[in-house]
CSV table of C-alpha atoms and ligand atoms in Angstrom, one decimal:
chain,number,residue,atom,x,y,z
A,960,MET,CA,-21.6,-35.3,-4.7
A,961,PRO,CA,-18.7,-33.3,-3.1
A,962,ALA,CA,-19.8,-30.5,-0.7
A,963,ALA,CA,-20.0,-27.1,-2.2
A,964,LYS,CA,-16.8,-25.1,-1.7
A,965,LYS,CA,-16.8,-22.3,0.9
A,966,THR,CA,-16.4,-18.9,-0.7
A,967,PHE,CA,-14.5,-15.8,0.3
A,968,TRP,CA,-14.2,-12.2,-0.8
A,969,ILE,CA,-11.4,-9.9,0.2
A,970,GLU,CA,-11.2,-6.1,0.0
A,971,THR,CA,-7.7,-4.5,0.3
A,972,PHE,CA,-6.8,-1.1,1.5
A,973,GLY,CA,-3.3,0.5,1.8
A,974,CYS,CA,0.0,-0.1,0.2
A,975,GLN,CA,1.5,-2.7,-2.2
A,976,MET,CA,2.6,-4.8,0.7
A,977,ASN,CA,-1.1,-5.2,1.7
A,978,VAL,CA,-2.1,-5.9,-1.9
A,979,HIS,CA,0.5,-8.6,-2.0
A,980,ASP,CA,-0.5,-10.0,1.4
A,981,SER,CA,-4.0,-10.3,0.1
A,982,GLU,CA,-2.6,-12.4,-2.8
A,983,ARG,CA,-1.0,-14.7,-0.3
A,984,VAL,CA,-4.1,-14.8,1.9
A,985,ALA,CA,-6.2,-15.7,-1.2
A,986,GLY,CA,-3.6,-18.4,-2.2
A,987,THR,CA,-3.7,-19.9,1.3
A,988,LEU,CA,-7.6,-19.9,1.3
A,989,CYS,CA,-7.8,-21.5,-2.1
A,990,ALA,CA,-5.3,-24.2,-1.1
A,991,HIS,CA,-7.6,-25.0,1.9
A,992,GLY,CA,-10.8,-25.5,0.0
A,993,PHE,CA,-12.1,-22.0,-0.5
A,994,ALA,CA,-13.1,-20.4,-3.7
A,995,ALA,CA,-12.9,-16.6,-4.4
A,996,VAL,CA,-16.0,-14.8,-5.5
A,997,GLU,CA,-16.5,-11.3,-7.0
A,998,ARG,CA,-19.0,-9.9,-4.6
A,999,ALA,CA,-19.3,-9.8,-0.8
A,1000,GLU,CA,-22.9,-10.9,-1.0
A,1001,GLU,CA,-21.9,-14.2,-2.5
A,1002,ALA,CA,-19.2,-15.0,0.0
A,1003,ASP,CA,-19.3,-17.1,3.2
A,1004,LEU,CA,-16.2,-15.3,4.5
A,1005,ILE,CA,-15.8,-11.5,4.1
A,1006,LEU,CA,-12.3,-10.2,4.7
A,1007,PHE,CA,-11.0,-6.7,4.9
A,1008,ASN,CA,-7.2,-6.2,4.7
A,1009,THR,CA,-6.7,-2.9,6.4
A,1010,CYS,CA,-4.4,0.1,6.5
A,1011,SER,CA,-3.7,2.3,9.5
A,1012,ILE,CA,-1.3,4.8,8.0
A,1013,ARG,CA,-3.6,7.8,8.5
A,1014,GLU,CA,-6.8,8.2,10.6
A,1015,LYS,CA,-9.0,8.3,7.5
A,1016,ALA,CA,-7.6,5.0,6.2
A,1017,ALA,CA,-8.2,3.3,9.5
A,1018,GLN,CA,-11.8,4.6,9.7
A,1019,LYS,CA,-12.6,3.0,6.4
A,1020,VAL,CA,-12.8,-0.5,7.6
A,1021,PHE,CA,-15.3,0.4,10.4
A,1022,GLN,CA,-17.4,2.1,7.7
A,1023,ARG,CA,-17.3,-1.0,5.6
A,1024,LEU,CA,-18.0,-3.3,8.6
A,1025,ALA,CA,-21.1,-1.2,9.4
A,1026,GLN,CA,-22.2,-1.2,5.8
A,1027,PHE,CA,-22.0,-5.0,5.5
A,1028,ARG,CA,-23.3,-5.8,8.9
A,1029,PRO,CA,-26.8,-6.9,7.7
A,1030,LEU,CA,-25.0,-9.8,6.0
A,1031,ALA,CA,-24.0,-11.2,9.4
A,1032,LYS,CA,-27.6,-12.3,9.9
A,1033,GLU,CA,-27.3,-14.5,6.8
A,1034,GLY,CA,-24.5,-16.4,8.6
A,1035,LYS,CA,-21.6,-14.9,6.9
A,1036,GLN,CA,-18.4,-14.5,8.8
A,1037,PHE,CA,-16.2,-11.4,8.9
A,1038,GLY,CA,-12.5,-11.1,9.3
A,1039,VAL,CA,-10.3,-8.0,9.8
A,1040,LEU,CA,-6.7,-8.5,8.6
A,1041,GLY,CA,-3.7,-6.3,8.2
A,1042,CYS,CA,-2.5,-3.1,10.0
A,1043,VAL,CA,-5.7,-2.1,11.8
A,1044,ALA,CA,-6.1,-5.6,13.0
A,1045,GLN,CA,-2.6,-5.6,14.5
A,1046,GLN,CA,-3.0,-2.1,15.9
A,1047,GLU,CA,-6.5,-2.4,17.5
A,1048,GLY,CA,-6.4,-6.2,18.3
A,1049,GLU,CA,-9.4,-7.5,20.2
A,1050,ALA,CA,-10.9,-4.0,20.6
A,1051,ILE,CA,-12.2,-4.6,17.1
A,1052,PHE,CA,-14.7,-7.2,18.5
A,1053,GLN,CA,-16.0,-4.5,20.9
A,1054,ARG,CA,-16.5,-2.0,18.1
A,1055,ALA,CA,-17.9,-4.4,15.6
A,1056,PRO,CA,-19.3,-7.4,17.4
A,1057,HIS,CA,-20.1,-9.3,14.1
A,1058,VAL,CA,-16.4,-9.7,13.4
A,1059,ASN,CA,-15.2,-13.3,13.9
A,1060,LEU,CA,-11.5,-13.1,13.0
A,1061,VAL,CA,-8.8,-10.4,13.8
A,1062,ALA,CA,-5.4,-11.2,12.3
A,1063,GLY,CA,-2.3,-9.1,11.8
A,1064,SER,CA,0.2,-9.8,9.0
A,1065,ALA,CA,2.6,-11.6,11.2
A,1066,SER,CA,0.0,-14.3,11.7
A,1067,TYR,CA,-0.5,-15.2,8.0
A,1068,PRO,CA,1.8,-18.2,8.2
A,1069,ARG,CA,-0.8,-19.6,10.7
A,1070,LEU,CA,-3.8,-18.5,8.7
A,1071,ALA,CA,-4.9,-22.0,7.7
A,1072,GLU,CA,-5.1,-22.9,11.4
A,1073,LEU,CA,-7.0,-19.7,12.3
A,1074,ILE,CA,-9.5,-20.4,9.6
A,1075,ALA,CA,-9.9,-24.0,10.6
A,1076,ARG,CA,-10.8,-22.8,14.1
A,1077,LEU,CA,-13.5,-20.5,12.6
A,1078,GLU,CA,-14.8,-23.4,10.6
A,1079,ALA,CA,-14.9,-25.5,13.8
A,1080,GLY,CA,-17.3,-23.0,15.3
A,1081,GLU,CA,-15.2,-20.7,17.4
A,1082,LYS,CA,-16.9,-17.4,17.5
A,1083,ARG,CA,-13.8,-15.1,17.9
A,1084,VAL,CA,-10.4,-16.0,16.6
A,1085,THR,CA,-7.4,-13.8,16.9
A,1086,GLY,CA,-4.0,-13.9,15.3
A,1087,LEU,CA,-1.8,-11.2,16.7
A,1088,GLY,CA,1.8,-10.9,17.9
A,1089,SER,CA,5.0,-10.6,16.1
A,1090,ALA,CA,7.1,-12.6,13.6
A,1091,GLU,CA,10.8,-13.4,13.7
A,1092,GLU,CA,11.1,-14.3,10.0
A,1093,ALA,CA,9.8,-13.2,6.7
A,1094,PHE,CA,6.7,-15.0,5.5
A,1095,GLU,CA,7.6,-17.6,3.0
A,1096,THR,CA,4.7,-19.3,1.1
A,1097,GLU,CA,4.2,-21.2,-2.2
A,1098,LEU,CA,0.5,-20.4,-2.0
A,1099,THR,CA,0.3,-16.9,-3.5
A,1100,ARG,CA,-2.6,-16.4,-5.9
A,1101,ARG,CA,-1.4,-13.4,-8.0
A,1102,ASP,CA,-4.1,-11.0,-9.3
A,1103,HIS,CA,-2.1,-9.8,-12.2
A,1104,PRO,CA,-1.1,-12.1,-15.1
A,1105,PHE,CA,2.2,-10.4,-16.1
A,1106,ARG,CA,3.3,-8.1,-13.3
A,1107,ALA,CA,4.2,-9.7,-10.0
A,1108,TYR,CA,5.0,-8.4,-6.5
A,1109,LEU,CA,7.9,-10.1,-4.7
A,1110,THR,CA,8.6,-9.3,-1.1
A,1111,ILE,CA,12.2,-9.1,-0.1
A,1112,ILE,CA,11.9,-7.5,3.3
A,1113,GLU,CA,9.1,-7.1,5.8
A,1114,GLY,CA,8.6,-4.7,8.7
A,1115,CYS,CA,10.5,-1.5,9.6
A,1116,ASP,CA,13.2,-0.6,12.1
A,1117,LYS,CA,13.2,3.1,11.4
A,1118,HIS,CA,10.7,4.6,13.9
A,1119,CYS,CA,9.9,7.8,12.1
A,1120,ALA,CA,8.1,9.9,14.7
A,1121,TYR,CA,4.8,9.9,12.8
A,1122,CYS,CA,4.5,6.4,11.5
A,1123,VAL,CA,2.6,3.3,12.6
A,1124,VAL,CA,4.3,0.8,10.4
A,1125,PRO,CA,6.9,-0.4,12.9
A,1126,PHE,CA,4.0,-1.2,15.2
A,1127,THR,CA,1.7,-2.8,12.7
A,1128,ARG,CA,4.4,-4.7,10.7
A,1129,GLY,CA,7.0,-5.3,13.4
A,1130,PRO,CA,10.8,-5.3,13.0
A,1131,GLU,CA,12.7,-5.7,9.7
A,1132,ARG,CA,12.9,-9.3,8.5
A,1133,SER,CA,14.8,-9.9,5.2
A,1134,ARG,CA,14.3,-13.0,3.1
A,1135,ALA,CA,17.3,-15.2,2.1
A,1136,SER,CA,18.6,-14.1,-1.3
A,1137,ALA,CA,18.4,-17.6,-2.7
A,1138,SER,CA,14.7,-17.8,-1.9
A,1139,ILE,CA,14.0,-14.4,-3.5
A,1140,LEU,CA,15.9,-15.5,-6.6
A,1141,ALA,CA,14.2,-18.8,-6.8
A,1142,GLU,CA,10.8,-17.0,-6.7
A,1143,ALA,CA,12.0,-14.5,-9.4
A,1144,ARG,CA,12.9,-17.5,-11.6
A,1145,GLN,CA,9.6,-19.2,-11.0
A,1146,LEU,CA,7.8,-16.0,-11.9
A,1147,ALA,CA,9.8,-15.6,-15.1
A,1148,ALA,CA,9.0,-19.2,-16.0
A,1149,ALA,CA,5.3,-18.6,-15.4
A,1150,GLY,CA,5.3,-15.8,-17.9
A,1151,TYR,CA,5.7,-12.7,-15.7
A,1152,SER,CA,7.9,-10.2,-17.4
A,1153,GLU,CA,7.8,-7.5,-14.7
A,1154,VAL,CA,8.7,-8.0,-11.1
A,1155,GLN,CA,8.3,-5.4,-8.3
A,1156,LEU,CA,10.5,-6.0,-5.3
A,1157,LEU,CA,8.6,-4.9,-2.2
A,1158,GLY,CA,9.5,-3.8,1.3
A,1159,GLN,CA,8.8,-0.8,3.5
A,1160,ASN,CA,12.5,0.0,3.0
A,1161,VAL,CA,13.7,-2.3,0.3
A,1162,ASN,CA,17.2,-0.8,0.4
A,1163,SER,CA,17.6,-1.7,4.1
A,1164,TYR,CA,17.7,-5.3,2.9
A,1165,ARG,CA,20.1,-7.5,4.8
A,1166,ASP,CA,20.6,-11.0,3.4
A,1167,PRO,CA,20.2,-13.4,6.4
A,1168,SER,CA,21.9,-16.2,4.4
A,1169,PRO,CA,25.7,-16.8,4.1
A,1170,ALA,CA,25.6,-15.4,0.6
A,1171,ARG,CA,25.2,-12.0,2.3
A,1172,LEU,CA,24.1,-10.1,-0.8
A,1173,SER,CA,23.8,-6.4,-0.4
A,1174,PHE,CA,20.6,-4.8,-1.8
A,1175,ALA,CA,22.5,-3.6,-4.8
A,1176,GLU,CA,23.9,-7.1,-5.5
A,1177,LEU,CA,20.4,-8.6,-5.1
A,1178,LEU,CA,19.0,-6.0,-7.6
A,1179,ALA,CA,21.7,-7.0,-10.1
A,1180,ALA,CA,21.0,-10.7,-9.6
A,1181,VAL,CA,17.2,-10.3,-10.0
A,1182,ALA,CA,17.9,-8.1,-13.1
A,1183,GLU,CA,19.8,-11.0,-14.7
A,1184,VAL,CA,17.0,-13.6,-14.2
A,1185,PRO,CA,16.3,-14.7,-17.8
A,1186,GLY,CA,12.8,-13.8,-19.0
A,1187,LEU,CA,12.4,-10.8,-16.7
A,1188,ARG,CA,12.2,-7.6,-18.7
A,1189,ARG,CA,11.4,-5.0,-16.0
A,1190,VAL,CA,12.4,-5.0,-12.4
A,1191,ARG,CA,11.1,-2.3,-10.1
A,1192,PHE,CA,11.6,-1.8,-6.4
A,1193,THR,CA,9.8,0.2,-3.7
A,1194,THR,CA,10.1,1.9,-1.3
A,1195,SER,CA,13.7,3.2,-0.8
A,1196,HIS,CA,14.8,5.0,2.3
A,1197,PRO,CA,17.1,8.0,1.6
A,1198,ARG,CA,19.4,7.1,4.4
A,1199,ASP,CA,20.3,3.7,2.9
A,1200,PHE,CA,20.3,4.8,-0.7
A,1201,HIS,CA,24.0,4.1,-1.3
A,1202,PRO,CA,25.9,5.1,-4.5
A,1203,GLU,CA,26.4,1.3,-5.2
A,1204,ILE,CA,22.6,1.1,-6.0
A,1205,VAL,CA,22.9,3.9,-8.5
A,1206,ARG,CA,25.9,2.2,-10.2
A,1207,VAL,CA,23.9,-1.1,-10.5
A,1208,LEU,CA,20.9,0.9,-11.9
A,1209,GLY,CA,23.3,2.3,-14.6
A,1210,GLU,CA,24.5,-1.2,-15.5
A,1211,HIS,CA,21.3,-3.2,-15.8
A,1212,GLU,CA,18.8,-2.1,-18.4
A,1213,THR,CA,16.2,-4.5,-16.9
A,1214,LEU,CA,16.1,-2.3,-13.8
A,1215,CYS,CA,13.4,0.4,-14.5
A,1216,ASP,CA,14.3,4.0,-15.0
A,1217,HIS,CA,12.6,5.0,-11.7
A,1218,VAL,CA,13.5,5.6,-8.0
A,1219,HIS,CA,10.9,6.3,-5.4
A,1220,LEU,CA,12.7,8.2,-2.7
A,1221,PRO,CA,10.3,9.7,-0.1
A,1222,VAL,CA,11.6,12.9,1.4
A,1223,GLN,CA,8.6,13.8,3.6
A,1224,SER,CA,9.8,17.5,4.1
A,1225,GLY,CA,12.3,19.9,2.6
A,1226,SER,CA,13.1,21.4,6.0
A,1227,SER,CA,16.0,19.9,8.0
A,1228,ARG,CA,14.4,21.1,11.2
A,1229,VAL,CA,11.2,19.2,10.4
A,1230,LEU,CA,13.2,16.2,9.2
A,1231,ALA,CA,15.0,16.1,12.6
A,1232,ALA,CA,11.7,16.2,14.4
A,1233,MET,CA,10.3,13.5,12.2
A,1234,ARG,CA,13.4,11.4,13.0
A,1235,ARG,CA,14.1,10.7,9.4
A,1236,ASP,CA,17.9,10.4,9.9
A,1237,TYR,CA,18.9,12.7,7.1
A,1238,THR,CA,19.1,16.5,6.5
A,1239,ARG,CA,17.8,18.3,3.4
A,1240,GLU,CA,21.5,18.5,2.3
A,1241,GLN,CA,22.1,14.8,2.7
A,1242,TYR,CA,18.9,14.1,0.8
A,1243,LEU,CA,20.0,16.4,-2.0
A,1244,GLU,CA,23.3,14.5,-2.2
A,1245,ARG,CA,21.4,11.3,-2.8
A,1246,ILE,CA,19.4,13.1,-5.6
A,1247,ALA,CA,22.6,14.4,-7.1
A,1248,ALA,CA,24.0,10.8,-7.2
A,1249,ILE,CA,20.9,9.5,-8.9
A,1250,ARG,CA,21.0,12.4,-11.4
A,1251,ALA,CA,24.6,11.4,-12.2
A,1252,CYS,CA,23.5,7.8,-13.2
A,1253,ARG,CA,24.6,6.7,-16.7
A,1254,ARG,CA,21.0,6.9,-17.8
A,1255,PRO,CA,18.2,9.3,-16.8
A,1256,LEU,CA,16.0,8.1,-13.9
A,1257,ALA,CA,12.6,9.4,-12.9
A,1258,ILE,CA,12.5,10.3,-9.2
A,1259,THR,CA,9.2,10.3,-7.3
A,1260,THR,CA,8.5,11.0,-3.6
A,1261,ASP,CA,6.2,11.1,-0.7
A,1262,LEU,CA,5.6,14.3,1.4
A,1263,ILE,CA,3.7,15.2,4.6
A,1264,VAL,CA,2.4,18.7,5.2
A,1265,GLY,CA,1.4,20.1,8.6
A,1266,PHE,CA,3.7,18.0,10.8
A,1267,PRO,CA,3.7,19.3,14.4
A,1268,GLY,CA,5.7,22.6,14.5
A,1269,GLU,CA,5.9,23.0,10.7
A,1270,SER,CA,6.2,26.7,10.2
A,1271,ASP,CA,5.6,28.8,7.1
A,1272,GLU,CA,9.4,28.8,6.5
A,1273,ASP,CA,9.6,25.0,6.8
A,1274,PHE,CA,6.8,24.7,4.3
A,1275,ALA,CA,8.5,27.1,2.0
A,1276,ALA,CA,11.6,25.0,2.2
A,1277,THR,CA,9.5,22.0,1.0
A,1278,ILE,CA,8.2,24.0,-2.0
A,1279,GLU,CA,11.8,25.1,-2.8
A,1280,LEU,CA,12.8,21.4,-2.7
A,1281,LEU,CA,10.1,20.5,-5.2
A,1282,ASP,CA,11.5,23.2,-7.5
A,1283,GLU,CA,15.0,22.0,-7.0
A,1284,VAL,CA,14.5,18.3,-7.5
A,1285,ARG,CA,11.7,18.5,-10.0
A,1286,TYR,CA,10.1,15.1,-9.2
A,1287,ALA,CA,8.4,13.1,-11.9
A,1288,GLY,CA,5.6,12.4,-9.4
A,1289,ALA,CA,4.7,12.9,-5.7
A,1290,PHE,CA,2.2,11.5,-3.2
A,1291,SER,CA,1.4,14.1,-0.6
A,1292,PHE,CA,-0.6,13.9,2.6
A,1293,LYS,CA,-1.8,16.0,5.5
A,1294,TYR,CA,-0.2,14.9,8.7
A,1295,SER,CA,-2.4,12.6,10.8
A,1296,PRO,CA,-1.6,11.8,14.4
A,1297,ARG,CA,-1.5,8.0,15.0
A,1298,PRO,CA,-1.7,5.9,18.1
A,1299,ASN,CA,1.6,4.5,19.6
A,1300,THR,CA,3.8,6.9,17.5
A,1301,ALA,CA,6.1,9.5,19.1
A,1302,SER,CA,4.4,12.5,17.4
A,1303,GLY,CA,1.0,11.1,18.2
A,1304,ALA,CA,1.5,12.3,21.7
A,1305,TRP,CA,2.5,15.8,20.6
A,1306,PRO,CA,0.0,18.6,20.0
A,1307,ASP,CA,-1.2,18.4,16.5
A,1308,SER,CA,-0.2,22.1,16.2
A,1309,VAL,CA,-0.9,23.0,12.6
A,1310,PRO,CA,-4.6,23.8,12.1
A,1311,GLU,CA,-6.6,21.7,9.7
A,1312,ALA,CA,-7.3,24.7,7.4
A,1313,VAL,CA,-3.5,25.4,7.2
A,1314,LYS,CA,-2.7,21.8,6.4
A,1315,ALA,CA,-5.4,21.8,3.7
A,1316,GLU,CA,-4.0,25.0,2.2
A,1317,ARG,CA,-0.4,23.8,2.2
A,1318,LEU,CA,-1.4,20.5,0.6
A,1319,MET,CA,-3.3,22.4,-2.1
A,1320,ILE,CA,-0.3,24.7,-2.8
A,1321,LEU,CA,2.1,21.8,-2.8
A,1322,GLN,CA,0.0,19.7,-5.2
A,1323,ARG,CA,-0.6,22.6,-7.5
A,1324,ARG,CA,3.1,23.3,-7.7
A,1325,GLN,CA,3.9,19.7,-8.3
A,1326,GLN,CA,1.3,19.5,-11.1
A,1327,GLU,CA,2.9,22.5,-12.8
A,1328,ILE,CA,6.3,20.9,-12.6
A,1329,GLN,CA,5.0,17.7,-14.1
A,1330,GLN,CA,3.0,19.5,-16.8
A,1331,HIS,CA,6.1,21.4,-17.8
A,1332,ASP,CA,8.7,18.6,-17.6
A,1333,ASN,CA,6.6,16.0,-19.3
A,1334,GLN,CA,6.6,18.2,-22.5
A,1335,SER,CA,10.2,17.1,-23.1
A,1336,PHE,CA,8.8,13.6,-24.0
A,1337,VAL,CA,6.8,14.9,-27.0
A,1338,GLY,CA,8.4,13.5,-30.1
A,1339,ARG,CA,10.3,10.8,-28.3
A,1340,THR,CA,9.7,7.1,-28.6
A,1341,LEU,CA,9.2,5.1,-25.4
A,1342,GLU,CA,8.8,1.4,-24.7
A,1343,VAL,CA,5.6,0.8,-23.0
A,1344,MET,CA,4.2,-2.3,-21.2
A,1345,VAL,CA,0.5,-2.7,-22.3
A,1346,GLU,CA,-1.8,-2.9,-19.3
A,1347,GLY,CA,-5.2,-2.7,-20.9
A,1348,HIS,CA,-7.5,-1.0,-23.3
A,1349,ASN,CA,-9.9,1.8,-22.9
A,1350,PRO,CA,-12.7,1.1,-25.4
A,1351,LYS,CA,-14.3,4.5,-24.8
A,1352,LEU,CA,-11.2,6.4,-25.9
A,1353,GLY,CA,-10.1,3.8,-28.4
A,1354,GLN,CA,-6.7,3.8,-26.7
A,1355,TRP,CA,-4.4,1.3,-25.1
A,1356,ILE,CA,-3.2,2.0,-21.6
A,1357,GLY,CA,0.4,1.3,-20.7
A,1358,ARG,CA,3.3,2.2,-18.6
A,1359,ALA,CA,6.8,3.4,-19.5
A,1360,SER,CA,9.8,2.2,-17.6
A,1361,THR,CA,9.8,5.4,-15.6
A,1362,ASN,CA,6.3,4.3,-14.4
A,1363,ARG,CA,4.6,7.1,-16.3
A,1364,SER,CA,1.2,6.3,-17.7
A,1365,VAL,CA,1.0,6.3,-21.5
A,1366,ASN,CA,-2.3,6.2,-23.5
A,1367,PHE,CA,-1.9,5.4,-27.1
A,1368,THR,CA,-3.5,4.2,-30.3
A,1369,GLY,CA,-2.0,1.1,-31.9
A,1370,SER,CA,-2.6,-2.2,-33.6
A,1371,GLY,CA,-5.3,-4.4,-32.4
A,1372,LEU,CA,-7.8,-1.6,-32.2
A,1373,ARG,CA,-11.1,-2.0,-34.0
A,1374,GLU,CA,-11.6,0.1,-37.2
A,1375,PRO,CA,-11.3,2.9,-37.9
A,1376,ALA,CA,-8.7,3.7,-35.2
A,1377,ALA,CA,-6.3,1.1,-36.5
A,1378,ALA,CA,-6.9,1.6,-40.1
A,1379,ALA,CA,-4.5,4.4,-40.6
A,1380,LEU,CA,-1.7,2.7,-38.7
A,1381,PRO,CA,1.1,0.7,-40.3
A,1382,ILE,CA,1.2,-2.9,-39.1
A,1383,PHE,CA,4.1,-3.1,-36.6
A,1384,ALA,CA,3.1,-6.2,-34.9
A,1385,ALA,CA,0.2,-8.6,-34.4
A,1386,PRO,CA,-2.7,-7.1,-32.4
A,1387,LEU,CA,-1.6,-6.0,-29.0
A,1388,ARG,CA,-2.5,-7.8,-25.8
A,1389,PRO,CA,-2.1,-6.7,-22.2
A,1390,GLY,CA,1.4,-7.8,-21.1
A,1391,ASP,CA,2.9,-7.0,-24.5
A,1392,TYR,CA,5.6,-4.4,-25.0
A,1393,ALA,CA,5.2,-1.8,-27.6
A,1394,TRP,CA,7.1,1.3,-28.8
A,1395,VAL,CA,5.1,4.5,-28.6
A,1396,ARG,CA,5.9,7.9,-30.2
A,1397,ILE,CA,4.7,10.5,-27.7
A,1398,THR,CA,2.5,13.2,-29.3
A,1399,LYS,CA,1.1,15.0,-26.3
A,1400,ALA,CA,1.9,15.3,-22.6
A,1401,GLY,CA,-0.2,16.1,-19.6
A,1402,ALA,CA,0.8,16.4,-15.9
A,1403,ASN,CA,-0.1,12.9,-15.1
A,1404,SER,CA,0.1,11.0,-18.4
A,1405,LEU,CA,1.6,10.9,-21.9
A,1406,VAL,CA,-0.3,10.3,-25.1
A,1407,GLY,CA,1.0,8.8,-28.3
A,1408,GLU,CA,0.8,6.3,-31.1
A,1409,GLN,CA,2.4,3.0,-31.7
A,1410,ALA,CA,5.6,3.3,-33.7
A,1411,ALA,CA,8.4,1.2,-35.0
A,1412,ALA,CA,11.2,0.4,-32.5
A,1413,PRO,CA,13.8,3.2,-32.8
A,1414,ALA,CA,17.0,2.0,-34.5
A,1415,ALA,CA,19.0,2.7,-31.4
A,1416,ALA,CA,16.9,0.3,-29.3
A,1417,GLY,CA,19.3,-2.2,-28.0
A,1418,ARG,CA,16.8,-5.0,-27.8
A,1419,ALA,CA,14.7,-6.7,-30.5
A,1420,MET,CA,11.0,-6.1,-30.3
A,1421,TRP,CA,9.6,-9.1,-28.8
A,1422,LYS,CA,6.5,-10.1,-27.0
A,1423,SER,CA,6.6,-11.2,-23.5
A,1424,ARG,CA,4.0,-13.9,-23.7
B,422,SAH,N1,8.3,3.1,4.1
B,422,SAH,C1,8.0,4.2,3.3
B,422,SAH,C2,6.6,4.7,3.4
B,422,SAH,C3,5.6,4.2,4.2
B,422,SAH,S1,4.0,4.9,4.4
B,422,SAH,C4,9.0,5.3,3.7
B,422,SAH,O1,9.7,5.3,4.7
B,422,SAH,O2,9.0,6.3,3.0
B,422,SAH,C5,3.7,5.8,3.0
B,422,SAH,C6,3.7,7.3,3.2
B,422,SAH,O3,2.6,7.7,4.0
B,422,SAH,C7,4.9,7.9,3.9
B,422,SAH,O4,6.0,8.0,3.0
B,422,SAH,C8,4.4,9.2,4.4
B,422,SAH,O5,4.5,10.2,3.4
B,422,SAH,C9,2.9,8.9,4.6
B,422,SAH,N2,2.6,8.8,6.1
B,422,SAH,C10,3.1,7.9,7.0
B,422,SAH,N3,2.6,8.2,8.2
B,422,SAH,C11,1.8,9.3,8.1
B,422,SAH,C12,1.0,10.1,9.0
B,422,SAH,N4,1.0,9.8,10.3
B,422,SAH,N5,0.3,11.2,8.5
B,422,SAH,C13,0.4,11.5,7.2
B,422,SAH,N6,1.1,10.8,6.3
B,422,SAH,C14,1.8,9.7,6.7
B,423,SF4,FE1,7.2,4.4,8.4
B,423,SF4,FE2,9.6,5.6,8.5
B,423,SF4,FE3,9.4,3.0,8.4
B,423,SF4,FE4,8.8,4.4,6.3
B,423,SF4,S1,10.8,4.3,7.3
B,423,SF4,S2,7.7,2.7,7.2
B,423,SF4,S3,7.8,6.2,7.1
B,423,SF4,S4,8.8,4.3,10.1
B,424,F3S,FE1,-1.0,1.0,5.5
B,424,F3S,FE2,0.1,-1.1,6.7
B,424,F3S,FE3,0.8,-0.4,4.3
B,424,F3S,S1,-0.5,0.9,7.6
B,424,F3S,S2,0.5,1.7,4.2
B,424,F3S,S3,-1.2,-1.1,4.9
B,424,F3S,S4,2.1,-1.2,5.9
């Protein structure tokens, strides 16, 4: 009888880059004789893929390690991967002695070897250090059946004063355009209709191959891969968001109607202290160019409140910026001083209570803007990618090209919800595309019912899979 397979369980914190790294780690482990399990208790190897962007995120892994520590007595092994691993290195063994593996993202190409050492009985294995090239692997085990992440650039060269990413992910390394396009074609052939291009700054992409595609040219080339229906990309840095990108967005319908362009602050003074390399005015020029695109694009952003030295006036400038840009969505955070960063050494001068109050004011204002602006969708028909079904509400859950969540009733629902609906298509399945007439709008999602494709829709209604 063959020996029982070793099992692993992985929990992921942080950004999409980490989510995708976990898919690559899982693929590597599966190719080396491991099987994934649903619960930590069932696993021989328990992995945490960690995030260090804010203090709270970094603390989470130590809470988890403490929580699962009793399992170490059962002979289970523990690994800490990702940004906390890279940042804390071997200090993790001191803080959590039951950890057996500490590996930063640059070491994943060597992961099979690191795991083999663990298997051979080494008690403490580390994979730290830096990488010169982007990580290329065929072994990705994607979690999602119709939407795929595709890395185009790793690391970051920007050195914003507050940010750990350049330390945890190393310098920028772009993948060769031919390799990216080959993966995009493979994904389309495997039935994926949506691809999300990933990088800390996707638009800082620099093709290392002789083809020398610019980011805009790469976007256009991926958009033309037959079978791909939606192409997203995140995150874009305002400094490198050139007009050529907007032109390409206007020309390719496959590129989603969405740009995520983190501003961080509406005050040029704070932006200078943050070392963001643009002023409020320059950022607003980028926004004006995006607004001038041939088709409307949703713009979302990230914001930090309470950066060292942020005054009431600086904060007021951020609120004014929200009113001026009218973002479709925003992620906002209280400033958190981080090790190794420039501002980490400065006094954290804005008191916690002020940070909390500013965050609340900002989020409330942003919610009002979304609540108001989303009303303009009522009565319109949007194409939605079906992601799942909420049996409690009797609704499908999907996403519009703008990335807005859409909950809707439609075919494929059990009686009586579906009874009143005309039959537009066979019962829906996750991964399908459906047209939805919007009947109601909230700040964070739209509600509607399945409808016939509008006459003006350039494309036939077809199913992705
Ligand atoms: N590469 C992206 C974002 C990376 S991190 C960019 O340049 O925009 C995601 C978000 O976390 C950032 O946009 C920022 O808003 C927030 N963030 C990063 N460091 C932070 C810190 N020290 N404290 C609070 N928020 C932070
Ligand atoms: Fe961090 Fe700035 Fe790089 Fe974004 S651009 S990852 S915020 S250093
Ligand atoms: Fe966090 Fe690392 Fe991403 S610090 S946000 S997981 S790059």
